[in-house]
Amino acid sequence: MDDIYFMKEALKLAESSLMRGDEPFGAVLVKDGEIVFRGENRINTESDPTYHAETGLIRNFIKETKITDLSEYTLYTTCEPCFMCAGTMVWAKLGRLIYGASNDDLRNIRGKKGFPCSKTVFENSSHSPVVISGVLREECVNILKNYFSKR
């Protein structure tokens, strides 16, 4: 199993989220080469603006397993985390973060100003996961373009 495989799984979740009426963001949590938890954006269906794929995944995983230290885990997500999600990763001591589309990509798609959210949070925190960016970037950007161009 490799980064491409896990990012494809996150993309499937982003598609699922979109089909359900939520924004197209998906994430998977991996340990020892196996997916241990999945997360999808559920802002609309749960009427919860904090229900981003990453924060929802971490919240639900910790609630279910009682594991609060994720230093041995890798989170794959289709887009660079926002401030809230990056903060959640800091507090959960996430080991590795791998994402596809960057905050700059999302900013350009939406035609709005942006900010390097996760980088800012991680550089100014007591914990920072190892970060790898750009995995299946084009595929991740395309799903966001398709969604936000219709809004």
CSV table of C-alpha atoms in Angstrom, one decimal:
chain,number,residue,atom,x,y,z
A,1,MET,CA,0.0,0.0,0.0
A,2,ASP,CA,1.2,3.5,-0.8
A,3,ASP,CA,0.3,7.1,-0.7
A,4,ILE,CA,-1.5,6.9,-4.0
A,5,TYR,CA,-3.8,4.1,-2.8
A,6,PHE,CA,-4.7,5.9,0.4
A,7,MET,CA,-5.3,9.2,-1.4
A,8,LYS,CA,-7.6,7.5,-3.9
A,9,GLU,CA,-9.6,6.2,-0.9
A,10,ALA,CA,-9.8,9.7,0.4
A,11,LEU,CA,-11.0,10.9,-3.0
A,12,LYS,CA,-13.7,8.2,-3.0
A,13,LEU,CA,-14.9,9.7,0.3
A,14,ALA,CA,-14.9,13.2,-1.1
A,15,GLU,CA,-17.1,11.9,-4.0
A,16,SER,CA,-19.4,10.2,-1.5
A,17,SER,CA,-19.7,13.4,0.5
A,18,LEU,CA,-20.5,15.4,-2.6
A,19,MET,CA,-23.2,12.9,-3.6
A,20,ARG,CA,-24.8,13.2,-0.2
A,21,GLY,CA,-25.0,17.0,-0.5
A,22,ASP,CA,-21.9,18.0,1.4
A,23,GLU,CA,-18.7,19.6,0.2
A,24,PRO,CA,-16.2,17.3,-1.5
A,25,PHE,CA,-13.6,16.6,1.1
A,26,GLY,CA,-12.5,13.2,2.3
A,27,ALA,CA,-9.9,11.8,4.7
A,28,VAL,CA,-8.6,8.4,5.8
A,29,LEU,CA,-6.6,7.6,8.9
A,30,VAL,CA,-3.9,4.9,8.4
A,31,LYS,CA,-1.8,2.9,10.8
A,32,ASP,CA,0.7,0.1,9.8
A,33,GLY,CA,-0.5,0.2,6.2
A,34,GLU,CA,-4.2,-0.2,7.0
A,35,ILE,CA,-7.1,2.2,7.0
A,36,VAL,CA,-8.4,2.4,10.5
A,37,PHE,CA,-11.0,5.1,10.1
A,38,ARG,CA,-12.7,7.2,7.3
A,39,GLY,CA,-14.0,10.7,7.3
A,40,GLU,CA,-16.2,12.8,5.1
A,41,ASN,CA,-17.3,16.4,5.1
A,42,ARG,CA,-20.7,16.6,6.7
A,43,ILE,CA,-21.2,20.3,7.2
A,44,ASN,CA,-24.6,20.4,5.5
A,45,THR,CA,-26.1,17.0,6.4
A,46,GLU,CA,-25.1,17.4,10.1
A,47,SER,CA,-25.8,21.2,10.2
A,48,ASP,CA,-22.4,21.6,11.8
A,49,PRO,CA,-19.9,24.0,10.4
A,50,THR,CA,-17.1,22.2,12.3
A,51,TYR,CA,-17.8,18.9,10.6
A,52,HIS,CA,-14.9,18.9,8.2
A,53,ALA,CA,-13.6,15.6,7.0
A,54,GLU,CA,-10.4,15.7,9.1
A,55,THR,CA,-11.8,17.1,12.4
A,56,GLY,CA,-14.9,14.8,12.1
A,57,LEU,CA,-12.6,11.8,11.5
A,58,ILE,CA,-10.3,12.6,14.4
A,59,ARG,CA,-13.2,13.4,16.8
A,60,ASN,CA,-15.1,10.2,15.9
A,61,PHE,CA,-12.0,8.0,16.0
A,62,ILE,CA,-10.9,9.2,19.4
A,63,LYS,CA,-14.5,8.9,20.8
A,64,GLU,CA,-14.8,5.4,19.5
A,65,THR,CA,-11.3,4.1,20.4
A,66,LYS,CA,-10.3,6.3,23.4
A,67,ILE,CA,-6.9,6.7,21.6
A,68,THR,CA,-5.9,10.4,22.0
A,69,ASP,CA,-2.2,10.2,20.8
A,70,LEU,CA,-2.1,9.7,17.0
A,71,SER,CA,1.6,10.0,16.7
A,72,GLU,CA,1.7,6.5,15.1
A,73,TYR,CA,-1.0,7.4,12.5
A,74,THR,CA,-1.0,9.0,9.1
A,75,LEU,CA,-4.0,11.1,7.9
A,76,TYR,CA,-4.6,11.4,4.1
A,77,THR,CA,-6.9,14.2,3.1
A,78,THR,CA,-7.9,15.6,-0.3
A,79,CYS,CA,-7.1,19.2,0.7
A,80,GLU,CA,-4.7,21.0,3.0
A,81,PRO,CA,-6.3,21.4,6.4
A,82,CYS,CA,-7.9,24.7,7.6
A,83,PHE,CA,-6.9,26.3,10.8
A,84,MET,CA,-9.4,24.3,12.8
A,85,CYS,CA,-8.4,20.9,11.4
A,86,ALA,CA,-4.7,21.7,11.7
A,87,GLY,CA,-5.3,22.6,15.3
A,88,THR,CA,-7.1,19.3,15.9
A,89,MET,CA,-4.1,17.5,14.4
A,90,VAL,CA,-1.8,19.3,16.8
A,91,TRP,CA,-3.9,18.4,19.9
A,92,ALA,CA,-4.2,14.8,18.7
A,93,LYS,CA,-0.4,14.7,18.1
A,94,LEU,CA,-0.9,13.3,14.5
A,95,GLY,CA,2.3,11.6,13.2
A,96,ARG,CA,2.0,12.3,9.5
A,97,LEU,CA,-0.3,14.4,7.3
A,98,ILE,CA,-0.5,13.8,3.5
A,99,TYR,CA,-2.7,16.0,1.4
A,100,GLY,CA,-3.6,16.6,-2.3
A,101,ALA,CA,-4.8,20.1,-3.1
A,102,SER,CA,-3.2,23.0,-1.3
A,103,ASN,CA,-4.8,25.9,0.4
A,104,ASP,CA,-3.5,28.0,-2.5
A,105,ASP,CA,-5.2,25.7,-5.0
A,106,LEU,CA,-8.5,26.1,-3.1
A,107,ARG,CA,-8.0,29.8,-2.8
A,108,ASN,CA,-7.5,30.1,-6.6
A,109,ILE,CA,-10.5,27.9,-7.3
A,110,ARG,CA,-12.7,30.0,-5.1
A,111,GLY,CA,-11.2,33.3,-6.3
A,112,LYS,CA,-10.6,34.4,-2.7
A,113,LYS,CA,-7.7,35.4,-0.6
A,114,GLY,CA,-6.0,32.6,1.2
A,115,PHE,CA,-3.6,31.9,3.9
A,116,PRO,CA,-1.2,28.9,4.5
A,117,CYS,CA,-3.4,27.6,7.3
A,118,SER,CA,-1.8,24.3,8.3
A,119,LYS,CA,1.7,25.6,7.9
A,120,THR,CA,1.0,28.6,10.1
A,121,VAL,CA,-0.6,26.4,12.8
A,122,PHE,CA,2.1,23.7,12.7
A,123,GLU,CA,5.0,26.2,12.7
A,124,ASN,CA,3.6,27.9,15.8
A,125,SER,CA,2.6,24.9,17.9
A,126,SER,CA,4.4,22.5,20.3
A,127,HIS,CA,3.7,19.6,17.9
A,128,SER,CA,3.8,19.3,14.1
A,129,PRO,CA,3.1,16.2,12.0
A,130,VAL,CA,5.4,15.3,9.2
A,131,VAL,CA,3.7,16.9,6.1
A,132,ILE,CA,3.7,15.7,2.5
A,133,SER,CA,1.8,17.7,0.0
A,134,GLY,CA,0.6,17.3,-3.6
A,135,VAL,CA,-0.3,13.6,-3.7
A,136,LEU,CA,-2.8,13.2,-6.5
A,137,ARG,CA,-3.0,17.0,-6.6
A,138,GLU,CA,-4.7,17.2,-10.0
A,139,GLU,CA,-7.5,14.8,-9.0
A,140,CYS,CA,-8.0,16.6,-5.8
A,141,VAL,CA,-8.1,20.0,-7.5
A,142,ASN,CA,-10.5,18.7,-10.1
A,143,ILE,CA,-13.2,17.6,-7.7
A,144,LEU,CA,-13.0,21.0,-5.9
A,145,LYS,CA,-13.1,22.9,-9.2
A,146,ASN,CA,-16.2,20.9,-10.4
A,147,TYR,CA,-17.9,21.6,-7.1
A,148,PHE,CA,-17.1,25.3,-6.6
A,149,SER,CA,-17.6,26.3,-10.2
A,150,LYS,CA,-21.3,25.3,-9.9
A,151,ARG,CA,-21.8,27.5,-6.8
